[in-house]
mmCIF file of C-alpha atoms and ligand atoms in Angstrom:
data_model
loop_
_atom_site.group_PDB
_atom_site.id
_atom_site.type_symbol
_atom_site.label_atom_id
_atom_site.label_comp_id
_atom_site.label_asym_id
_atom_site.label_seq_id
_atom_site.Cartn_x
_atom_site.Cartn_y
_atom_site.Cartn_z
ATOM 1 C CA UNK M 1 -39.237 181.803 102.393
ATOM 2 C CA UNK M 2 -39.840 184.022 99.032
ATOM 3 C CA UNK M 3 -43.440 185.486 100.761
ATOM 4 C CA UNK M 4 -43.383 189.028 101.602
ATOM 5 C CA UNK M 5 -45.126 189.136 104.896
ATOM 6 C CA UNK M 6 -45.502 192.774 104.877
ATOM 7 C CA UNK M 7 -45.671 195.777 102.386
ATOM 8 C CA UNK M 8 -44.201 199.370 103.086
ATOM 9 C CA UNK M 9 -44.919 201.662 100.035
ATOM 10 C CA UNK M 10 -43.240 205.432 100.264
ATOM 11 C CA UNK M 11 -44.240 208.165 98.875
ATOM 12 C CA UNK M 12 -42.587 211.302 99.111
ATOM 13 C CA UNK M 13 -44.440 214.159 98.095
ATOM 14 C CA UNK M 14 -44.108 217.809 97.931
ATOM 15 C CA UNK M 15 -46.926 220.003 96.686
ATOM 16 C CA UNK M 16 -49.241 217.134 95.587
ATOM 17 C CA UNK M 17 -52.865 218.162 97.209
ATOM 18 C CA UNK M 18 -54.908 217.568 94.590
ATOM 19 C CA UNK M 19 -53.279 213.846 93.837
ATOM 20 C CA UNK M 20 -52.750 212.621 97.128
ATOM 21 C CA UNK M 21 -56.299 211.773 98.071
ATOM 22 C CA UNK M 22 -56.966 210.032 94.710
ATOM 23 C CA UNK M 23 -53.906 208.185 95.218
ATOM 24 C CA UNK M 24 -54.401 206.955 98.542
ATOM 25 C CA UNK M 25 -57.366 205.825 97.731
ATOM 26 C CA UNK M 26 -56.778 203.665 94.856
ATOM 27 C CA UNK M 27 -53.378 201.807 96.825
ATOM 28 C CA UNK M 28 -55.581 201.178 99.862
ATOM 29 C CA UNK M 29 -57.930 199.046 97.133
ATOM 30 C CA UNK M 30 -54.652 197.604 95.414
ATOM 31 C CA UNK M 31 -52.873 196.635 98.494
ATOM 32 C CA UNK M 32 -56.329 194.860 100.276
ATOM 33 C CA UNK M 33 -56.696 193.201 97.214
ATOM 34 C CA UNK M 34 -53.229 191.635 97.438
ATOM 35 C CA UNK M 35 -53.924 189.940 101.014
ATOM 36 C CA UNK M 36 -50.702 191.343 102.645
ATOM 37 C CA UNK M 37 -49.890 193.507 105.522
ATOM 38 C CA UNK M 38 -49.172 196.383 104.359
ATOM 39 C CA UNK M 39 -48.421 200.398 105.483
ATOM 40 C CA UNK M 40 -48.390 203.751 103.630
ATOM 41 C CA UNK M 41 -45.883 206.065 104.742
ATOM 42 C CA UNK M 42 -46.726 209.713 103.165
ATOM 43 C CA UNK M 43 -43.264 211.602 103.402
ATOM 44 C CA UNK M 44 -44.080 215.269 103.274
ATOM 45 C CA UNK M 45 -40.901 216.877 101.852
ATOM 46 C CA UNK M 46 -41.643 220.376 103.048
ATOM 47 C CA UNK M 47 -45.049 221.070 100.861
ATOM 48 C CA UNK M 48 -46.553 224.571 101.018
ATOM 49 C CA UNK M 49 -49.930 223.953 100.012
ATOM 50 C CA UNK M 50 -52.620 222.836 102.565
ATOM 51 C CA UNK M 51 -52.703 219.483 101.430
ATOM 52 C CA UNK M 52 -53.317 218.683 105.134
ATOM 53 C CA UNK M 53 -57.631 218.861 105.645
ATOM 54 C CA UNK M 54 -57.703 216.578 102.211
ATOM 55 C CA UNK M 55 -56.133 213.418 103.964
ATOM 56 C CA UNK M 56 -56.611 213.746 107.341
ATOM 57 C CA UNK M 57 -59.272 211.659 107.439
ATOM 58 C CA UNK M 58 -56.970 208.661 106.165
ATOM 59 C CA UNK M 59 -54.022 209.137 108.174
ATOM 60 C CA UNK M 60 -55.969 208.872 111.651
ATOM 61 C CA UNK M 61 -55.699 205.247 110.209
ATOM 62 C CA UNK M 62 -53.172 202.525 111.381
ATOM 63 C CA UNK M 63 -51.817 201.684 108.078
ATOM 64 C CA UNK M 64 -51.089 204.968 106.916
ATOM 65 C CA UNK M 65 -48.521 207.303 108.676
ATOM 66 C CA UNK M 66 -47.365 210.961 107.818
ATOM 67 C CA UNK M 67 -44.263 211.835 108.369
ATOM 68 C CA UNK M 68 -42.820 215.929 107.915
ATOM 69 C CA UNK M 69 -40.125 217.026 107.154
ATOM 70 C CA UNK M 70 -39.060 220.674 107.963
ATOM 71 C CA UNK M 71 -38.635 222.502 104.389
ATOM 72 C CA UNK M 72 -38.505 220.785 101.456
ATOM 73 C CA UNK M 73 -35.046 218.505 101.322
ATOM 74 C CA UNK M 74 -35.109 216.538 98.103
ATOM 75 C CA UNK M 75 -36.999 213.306 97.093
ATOM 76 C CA UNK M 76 -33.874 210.841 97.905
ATOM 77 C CA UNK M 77 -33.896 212.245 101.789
ATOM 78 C CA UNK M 78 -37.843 211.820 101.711
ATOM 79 C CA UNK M 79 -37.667 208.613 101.176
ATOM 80 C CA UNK M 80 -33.875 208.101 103.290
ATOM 81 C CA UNK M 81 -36.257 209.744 106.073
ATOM 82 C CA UNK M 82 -39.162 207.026 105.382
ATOM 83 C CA UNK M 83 -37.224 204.072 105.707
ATOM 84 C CA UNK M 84 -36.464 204.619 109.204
ATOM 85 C CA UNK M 85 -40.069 203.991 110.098
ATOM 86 C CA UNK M 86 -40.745 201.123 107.535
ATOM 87 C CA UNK M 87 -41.462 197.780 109.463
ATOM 88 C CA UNK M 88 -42.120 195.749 106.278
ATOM 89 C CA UNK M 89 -39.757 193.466 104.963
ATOM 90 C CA UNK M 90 -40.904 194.798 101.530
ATOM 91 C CA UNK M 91 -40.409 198.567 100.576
ATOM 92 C CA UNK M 92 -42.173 200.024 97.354
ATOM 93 C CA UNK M 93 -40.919 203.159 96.077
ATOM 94 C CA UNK M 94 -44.084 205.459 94.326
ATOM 95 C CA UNK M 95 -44.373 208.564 93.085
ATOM 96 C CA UNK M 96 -47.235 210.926 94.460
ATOM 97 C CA UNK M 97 -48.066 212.439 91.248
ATOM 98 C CA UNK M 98 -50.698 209.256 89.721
ATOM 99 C CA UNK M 99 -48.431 208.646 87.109
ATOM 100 C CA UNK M 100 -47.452 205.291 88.906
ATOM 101 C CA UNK M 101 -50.544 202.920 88.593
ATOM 102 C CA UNK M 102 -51.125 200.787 92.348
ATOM 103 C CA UNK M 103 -52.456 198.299 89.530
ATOM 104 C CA UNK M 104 -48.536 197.020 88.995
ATOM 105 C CA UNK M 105 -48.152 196.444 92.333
ATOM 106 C CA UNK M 106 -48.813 192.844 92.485
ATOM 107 C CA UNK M 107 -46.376 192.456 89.459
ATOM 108 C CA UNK M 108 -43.513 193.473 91.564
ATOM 109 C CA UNK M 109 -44.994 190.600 94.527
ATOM 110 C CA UNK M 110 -45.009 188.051 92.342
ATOM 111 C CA UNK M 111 -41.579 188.963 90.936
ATOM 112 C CA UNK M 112 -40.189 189.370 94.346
ATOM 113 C CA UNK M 113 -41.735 186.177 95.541
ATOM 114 C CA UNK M 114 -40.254 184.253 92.317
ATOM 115 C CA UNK M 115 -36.808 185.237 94.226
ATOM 116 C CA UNK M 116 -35.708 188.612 93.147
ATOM 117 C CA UNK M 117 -34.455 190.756 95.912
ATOM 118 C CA UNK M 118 -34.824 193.775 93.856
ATOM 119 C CA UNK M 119 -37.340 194.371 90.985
ATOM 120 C CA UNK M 120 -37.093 197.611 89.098
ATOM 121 C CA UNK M 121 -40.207 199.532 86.661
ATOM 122 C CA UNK M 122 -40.203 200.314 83.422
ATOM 123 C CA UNK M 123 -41.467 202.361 81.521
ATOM 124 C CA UNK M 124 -43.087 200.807 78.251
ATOM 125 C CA UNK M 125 -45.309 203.125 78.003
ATOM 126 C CA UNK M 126 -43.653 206.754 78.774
ATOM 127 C CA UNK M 127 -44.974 210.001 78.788
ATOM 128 C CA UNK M 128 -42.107 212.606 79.021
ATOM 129 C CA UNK M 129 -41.288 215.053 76.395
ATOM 130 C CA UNK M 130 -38.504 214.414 73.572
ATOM 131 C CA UNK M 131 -35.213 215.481 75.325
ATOM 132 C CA UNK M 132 -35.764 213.602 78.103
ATOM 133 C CA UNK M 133 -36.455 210.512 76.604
ATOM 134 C CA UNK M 134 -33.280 211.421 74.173
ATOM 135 C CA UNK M 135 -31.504 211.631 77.586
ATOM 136 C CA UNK M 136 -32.974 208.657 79.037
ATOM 137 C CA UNK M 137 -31.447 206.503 75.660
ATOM 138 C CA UNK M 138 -28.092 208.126 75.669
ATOM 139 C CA UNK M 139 -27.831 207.422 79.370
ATOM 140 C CA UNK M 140 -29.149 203.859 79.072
ATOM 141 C CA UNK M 141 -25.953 203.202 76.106
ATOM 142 C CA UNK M 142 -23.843 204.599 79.001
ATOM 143 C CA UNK M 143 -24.987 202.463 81.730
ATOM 144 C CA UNK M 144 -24.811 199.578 79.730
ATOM 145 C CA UNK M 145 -21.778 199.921 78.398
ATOM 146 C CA UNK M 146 -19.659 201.716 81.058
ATOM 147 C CA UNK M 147 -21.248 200.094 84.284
ATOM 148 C CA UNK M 148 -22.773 196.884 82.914
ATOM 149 C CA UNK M 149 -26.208 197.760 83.983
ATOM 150 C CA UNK M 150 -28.673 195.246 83.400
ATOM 151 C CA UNK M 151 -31.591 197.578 83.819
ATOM 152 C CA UNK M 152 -33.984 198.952 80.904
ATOM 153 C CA UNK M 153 -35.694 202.068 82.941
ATOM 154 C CA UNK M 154 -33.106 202.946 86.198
ATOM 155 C CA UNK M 155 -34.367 206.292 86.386
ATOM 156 C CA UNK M 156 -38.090 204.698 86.946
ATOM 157 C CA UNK M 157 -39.075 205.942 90.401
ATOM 158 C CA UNK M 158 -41.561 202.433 91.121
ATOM 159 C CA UNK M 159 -39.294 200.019 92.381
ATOM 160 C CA UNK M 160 -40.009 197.235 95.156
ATOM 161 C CA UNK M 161 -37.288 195.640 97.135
ATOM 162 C CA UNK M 162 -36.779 193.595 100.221
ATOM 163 C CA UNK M 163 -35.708 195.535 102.917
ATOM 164 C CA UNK M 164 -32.390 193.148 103.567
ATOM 165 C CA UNK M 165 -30.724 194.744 101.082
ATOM 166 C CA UNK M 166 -30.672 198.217 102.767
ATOM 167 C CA UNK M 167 -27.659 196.401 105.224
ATOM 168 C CA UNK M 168 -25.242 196.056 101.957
ATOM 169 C CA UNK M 169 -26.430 198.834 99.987
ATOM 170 C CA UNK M 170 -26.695 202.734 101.653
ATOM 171 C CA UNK M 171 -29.377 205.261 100.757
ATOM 172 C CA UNK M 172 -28.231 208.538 100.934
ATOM 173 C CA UNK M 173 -28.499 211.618 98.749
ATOM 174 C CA UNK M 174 -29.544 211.471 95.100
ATOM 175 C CA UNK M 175 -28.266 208.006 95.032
ATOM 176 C CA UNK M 176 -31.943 206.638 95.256
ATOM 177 C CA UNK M 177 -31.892 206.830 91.598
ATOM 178 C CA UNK M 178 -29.004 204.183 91.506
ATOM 179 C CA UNK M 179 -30.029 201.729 94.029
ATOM 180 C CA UNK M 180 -31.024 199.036 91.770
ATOM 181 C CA UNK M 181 -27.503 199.276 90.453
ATOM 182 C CA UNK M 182 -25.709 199.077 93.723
ATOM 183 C CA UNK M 183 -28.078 196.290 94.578
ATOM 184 C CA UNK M 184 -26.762 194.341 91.623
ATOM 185 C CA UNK M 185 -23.089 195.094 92.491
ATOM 186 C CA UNK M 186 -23.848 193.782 96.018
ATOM 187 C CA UNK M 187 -24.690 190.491 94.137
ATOM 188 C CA UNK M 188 -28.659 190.577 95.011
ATOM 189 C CA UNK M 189 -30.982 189.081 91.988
ATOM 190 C CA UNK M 190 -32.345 192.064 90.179
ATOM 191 C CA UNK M 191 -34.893 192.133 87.935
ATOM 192 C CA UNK M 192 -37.476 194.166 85.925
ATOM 193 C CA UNK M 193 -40.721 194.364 85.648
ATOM 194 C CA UNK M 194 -43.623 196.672 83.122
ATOM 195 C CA UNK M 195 -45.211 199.355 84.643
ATOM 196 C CA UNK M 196 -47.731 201.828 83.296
ATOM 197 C CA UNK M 197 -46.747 205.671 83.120
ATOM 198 C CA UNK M 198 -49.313 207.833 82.846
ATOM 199 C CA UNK M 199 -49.450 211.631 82.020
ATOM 200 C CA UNK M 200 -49.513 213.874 84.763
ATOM 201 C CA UNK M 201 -53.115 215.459 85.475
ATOM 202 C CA UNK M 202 -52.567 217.440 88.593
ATOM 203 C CA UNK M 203 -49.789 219.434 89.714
ATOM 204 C CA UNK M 204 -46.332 220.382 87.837
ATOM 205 C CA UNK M 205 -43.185 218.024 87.751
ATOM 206 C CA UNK M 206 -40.686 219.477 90.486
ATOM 207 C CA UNK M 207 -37.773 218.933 87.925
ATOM 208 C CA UNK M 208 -37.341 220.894 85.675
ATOM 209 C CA UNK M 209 -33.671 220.673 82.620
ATOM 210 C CA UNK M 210 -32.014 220.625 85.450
ATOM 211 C CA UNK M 211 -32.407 217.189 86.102
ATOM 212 C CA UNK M 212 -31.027 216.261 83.429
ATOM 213 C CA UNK M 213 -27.882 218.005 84.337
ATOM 214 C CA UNK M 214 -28.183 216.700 88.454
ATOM 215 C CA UNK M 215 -28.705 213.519 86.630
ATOM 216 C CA UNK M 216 -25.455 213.157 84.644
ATOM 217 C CA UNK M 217 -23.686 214.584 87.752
ATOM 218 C CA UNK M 218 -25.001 211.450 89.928
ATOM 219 C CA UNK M 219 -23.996 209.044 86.943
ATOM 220 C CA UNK M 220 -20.390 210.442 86.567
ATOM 221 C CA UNK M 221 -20.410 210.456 90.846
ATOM 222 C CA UNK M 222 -22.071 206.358 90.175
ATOM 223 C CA UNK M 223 -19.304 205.395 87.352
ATOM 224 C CA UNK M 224 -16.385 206.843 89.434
ATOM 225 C CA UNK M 225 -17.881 204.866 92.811
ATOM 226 C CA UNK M 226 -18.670 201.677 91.667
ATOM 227 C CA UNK M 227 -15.572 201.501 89.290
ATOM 228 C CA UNK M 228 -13.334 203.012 91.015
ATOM 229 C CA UNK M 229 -14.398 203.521 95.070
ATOM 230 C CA UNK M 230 -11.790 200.333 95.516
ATOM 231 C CA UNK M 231 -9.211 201.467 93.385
ATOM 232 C CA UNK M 232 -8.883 205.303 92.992
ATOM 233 C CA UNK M 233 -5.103 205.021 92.235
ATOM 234 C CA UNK M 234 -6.944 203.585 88.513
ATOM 235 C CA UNK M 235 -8.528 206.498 88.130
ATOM 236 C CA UNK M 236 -6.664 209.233 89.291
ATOM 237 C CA UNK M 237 -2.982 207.905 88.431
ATOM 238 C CA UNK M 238 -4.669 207.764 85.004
ATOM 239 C CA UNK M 239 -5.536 210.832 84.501
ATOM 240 C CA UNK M 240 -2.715 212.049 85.801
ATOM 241 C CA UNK M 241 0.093 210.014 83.768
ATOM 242 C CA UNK M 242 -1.188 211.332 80.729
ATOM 243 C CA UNK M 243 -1.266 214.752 81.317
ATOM 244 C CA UNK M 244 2.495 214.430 82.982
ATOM 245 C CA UNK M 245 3.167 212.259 79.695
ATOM 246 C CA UNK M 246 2.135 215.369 77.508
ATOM 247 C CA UNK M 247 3.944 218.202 79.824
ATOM 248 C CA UNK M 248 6.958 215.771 79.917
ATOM 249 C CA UNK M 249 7.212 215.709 75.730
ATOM 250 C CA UNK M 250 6.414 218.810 75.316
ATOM 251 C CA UNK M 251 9.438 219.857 78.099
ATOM 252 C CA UNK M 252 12.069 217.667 76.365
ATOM 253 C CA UNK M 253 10.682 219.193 73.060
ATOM 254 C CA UNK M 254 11.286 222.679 74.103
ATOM 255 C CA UNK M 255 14.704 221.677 76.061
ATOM 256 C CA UNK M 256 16.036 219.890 72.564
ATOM 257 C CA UNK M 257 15.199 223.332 70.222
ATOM 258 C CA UNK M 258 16.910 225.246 73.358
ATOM 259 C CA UNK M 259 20.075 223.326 73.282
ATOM 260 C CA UNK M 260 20.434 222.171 69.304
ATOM 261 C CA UNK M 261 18.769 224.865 67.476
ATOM 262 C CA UNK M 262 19.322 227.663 69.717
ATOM 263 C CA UNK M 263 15.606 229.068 70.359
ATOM 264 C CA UNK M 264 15.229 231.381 73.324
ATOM 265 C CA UNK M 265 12.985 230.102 76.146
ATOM 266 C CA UNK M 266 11.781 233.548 77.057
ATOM 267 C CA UNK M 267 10.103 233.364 73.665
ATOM 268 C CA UNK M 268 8.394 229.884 74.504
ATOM 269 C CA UNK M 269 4.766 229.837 75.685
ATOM 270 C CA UNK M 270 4.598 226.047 75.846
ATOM 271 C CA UNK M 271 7.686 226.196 78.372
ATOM 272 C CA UNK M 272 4.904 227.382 80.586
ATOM 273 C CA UNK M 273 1.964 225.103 79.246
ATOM 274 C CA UNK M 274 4.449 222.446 79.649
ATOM 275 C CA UNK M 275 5.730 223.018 83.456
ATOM 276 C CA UNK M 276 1.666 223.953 84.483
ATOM 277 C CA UNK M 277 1.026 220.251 82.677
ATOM 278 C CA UNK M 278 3.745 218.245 84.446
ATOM 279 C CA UNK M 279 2.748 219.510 88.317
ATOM 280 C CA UNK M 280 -0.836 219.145 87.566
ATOM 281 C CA UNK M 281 -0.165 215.218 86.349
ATOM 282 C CA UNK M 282 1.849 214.996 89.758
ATOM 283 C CA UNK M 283 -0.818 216.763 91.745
ATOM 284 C CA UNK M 284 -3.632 214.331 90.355
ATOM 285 C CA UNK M 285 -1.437 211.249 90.832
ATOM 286 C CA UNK M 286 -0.553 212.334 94.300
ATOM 287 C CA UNK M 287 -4.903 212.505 94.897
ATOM 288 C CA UNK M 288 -5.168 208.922 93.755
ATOM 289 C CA UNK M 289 -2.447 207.958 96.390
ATOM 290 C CA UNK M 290 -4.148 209.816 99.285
ATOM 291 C CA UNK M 291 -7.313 207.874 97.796
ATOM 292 C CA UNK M 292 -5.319 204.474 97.921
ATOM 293 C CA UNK M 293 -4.399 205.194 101.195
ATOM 294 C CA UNK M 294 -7.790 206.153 102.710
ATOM 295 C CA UNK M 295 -9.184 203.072 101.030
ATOM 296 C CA UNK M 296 -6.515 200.483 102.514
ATOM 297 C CA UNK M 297 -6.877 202.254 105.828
ATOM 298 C CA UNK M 298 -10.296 201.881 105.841
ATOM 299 C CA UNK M 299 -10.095 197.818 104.802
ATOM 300 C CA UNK M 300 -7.256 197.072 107.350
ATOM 301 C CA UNK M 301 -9.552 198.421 110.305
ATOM 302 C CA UNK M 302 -12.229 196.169 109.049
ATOM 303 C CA UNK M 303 -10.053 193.192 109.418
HETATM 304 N N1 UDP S 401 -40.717 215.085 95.112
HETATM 305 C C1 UDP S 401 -40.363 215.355 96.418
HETATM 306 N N2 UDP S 401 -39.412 216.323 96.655
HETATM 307 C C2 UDP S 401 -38.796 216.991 95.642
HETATM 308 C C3 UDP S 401 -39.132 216.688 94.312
HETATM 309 C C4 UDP S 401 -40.097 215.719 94.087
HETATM 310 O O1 UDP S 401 -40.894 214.756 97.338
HETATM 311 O O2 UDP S 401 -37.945 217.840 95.928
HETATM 312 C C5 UDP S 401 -41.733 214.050 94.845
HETATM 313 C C6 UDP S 401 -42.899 214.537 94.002
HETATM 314 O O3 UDP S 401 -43.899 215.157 94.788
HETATM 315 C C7 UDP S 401 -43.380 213.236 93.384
HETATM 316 C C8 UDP S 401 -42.067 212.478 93.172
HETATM 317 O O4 UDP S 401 -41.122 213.040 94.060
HETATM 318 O O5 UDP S 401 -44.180 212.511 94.271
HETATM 319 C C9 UDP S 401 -41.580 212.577 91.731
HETATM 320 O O6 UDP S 401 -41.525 213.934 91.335
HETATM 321 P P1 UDP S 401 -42.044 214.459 89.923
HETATM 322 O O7 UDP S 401 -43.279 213.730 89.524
HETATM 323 O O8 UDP S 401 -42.127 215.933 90.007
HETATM 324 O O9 UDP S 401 -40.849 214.022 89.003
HETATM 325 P P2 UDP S 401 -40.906 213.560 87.483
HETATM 326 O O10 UDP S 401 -41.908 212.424 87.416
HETATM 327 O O11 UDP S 401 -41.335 214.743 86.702
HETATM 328 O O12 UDP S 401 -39.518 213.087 87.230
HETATM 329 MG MG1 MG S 402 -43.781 212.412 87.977
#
């Protein structure tokens, strides 16, 4: 029941000419060697450079498709865009750059086969510069702490799952980078496996600081989902109470020295501070009741 009948591996790419032929080459050997069916689907995500002429010659081949897309759209739509055409009950996740070695694939089979719907990479052996890898900790602490995340490595772009688990869990935007987390919310068996990382030889890495910054946006956008997509009344009402809490004290504050010690309101700053406080705290609770609303709309349609 555990056998994976048939392998899809995706790789987006944009901009990879000189890697994609040497990468192609050594999966095909990996993935024969493995005895499965199994199909390569190259995701162009709008490259400019003729990669074309240097892999034409394997994609007139029934196990490896290419699919275009019209300017370059981001690697989480790549690979959104690549799942529509996998047939395998298996997908693999890989990166086009060779720092992913086809020589771990069969250590995410035999995971999967053991009964793990999702396995995850990491990194043991990593090869990006000092601030990330700062990043990468800080944001591991967070994740483990904040969203009980059982995973070493979630930014590790070398993952294999079993296609079932696209019916619970949805792939859209930048949220690629937490699907193994959303998979382990849905209550599938996740696990983790080692994977090599190895330096980048041809080619530049299409992220530059900025990821980091994209990727603390998508783990605030993760934390406020899975904690609170159910619940936003938690959240919001919150937030909200305590800044009405503060504009309320500081109100009865300046409305005691008005009537007992005779101080002026003209003269009072924090009259103002204290009135833009208390309809901000309303405004935000008012959000998380909208939310509330949307959310038990949503759930009574279901039923
Ligand atoms: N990629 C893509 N579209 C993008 C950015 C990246 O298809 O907009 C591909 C890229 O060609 C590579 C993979 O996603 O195959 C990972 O990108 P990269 O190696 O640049 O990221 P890094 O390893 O530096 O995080
Ligand atoms: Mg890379």
């Amino acid at each position: 029941m555990n056998t994976i009948q048939k392998i899809s591996v995706m790789i987006p790419f944009h901009d990879e000419k000189d890697n994609l032929p040497i990468l192609i080459d050594g999966l095909q050997k990996e993935l024969l060697q493995t005895g499965k069916k199994y199909e390569i689907l190259l995701i162009d995500d709008g490259s400019l450079d003729t990669y074309l002429p240097s892999i034409q010659h394997f994609v007139n081949s029934d196990t490896i498709q290419l699919i275009k897309l019209n300017r370059q759209m981001g690697k989480g739509k790549a690979l959104a865009e690549g799942i529509i055409h996998a047939s395998g009950d298996a997908i693999l996740f890989m990166d086009a750059d060779l720092q992913d070695d086809p020589a771990d694939i069969s250590s995410f089979i035999k995971k999967i086969e053991s009964g793990y719907d999702f396995v995850n990479g990491h990194r043991y052996t990593r090869k990006d510069n000092s601030i990330i890898k700062l990043y990468s900790l800080t944001a591991r602490w967070f994740l483990h702490n904040y969203l009980h995340s059982p995973f070493t490595d979630i930014n590790c772009g070398f993952k294999m799952f079993r296609k079932q688990i696209l019916e619970d869990v949805a792939l859209y935007g930048n949220n690629f980078r937490f699907l193994p987390l959303a998979a382990f919310y849905e209550g599938y068996r996740v696990g983790e496996v080692h994977v090599e990382n190895k330096p980048r030889i041809h080619g530049k890495s299409k992220y530059g600081i900025d990821k980091l910054f994209v990727g603390l946006i998508d783990m605030l956008s993760a934390y406020f989902l899975y904690k609170f997509a159910e619940k936003p009344l938690h959240f919001f009402g919150g937030v909200g109470a305590i800044l009405f809490g503060i504009g309320g004290l500081a109100l009865a504050w300046v409305t005691y020295e008005r009537i007992f010690m005779g101080v002026l309101l003209y003269r009072r700053p924090a009259l103002l501070y204290a009135i833009f406080l208390v309809i901000l705290g309303i405004q935000i609770i008012m959000t998380g009741i909208i939310g509330e609303l949307i959310v038990y709309l949503h759930n009574k349609k279901k039923i």
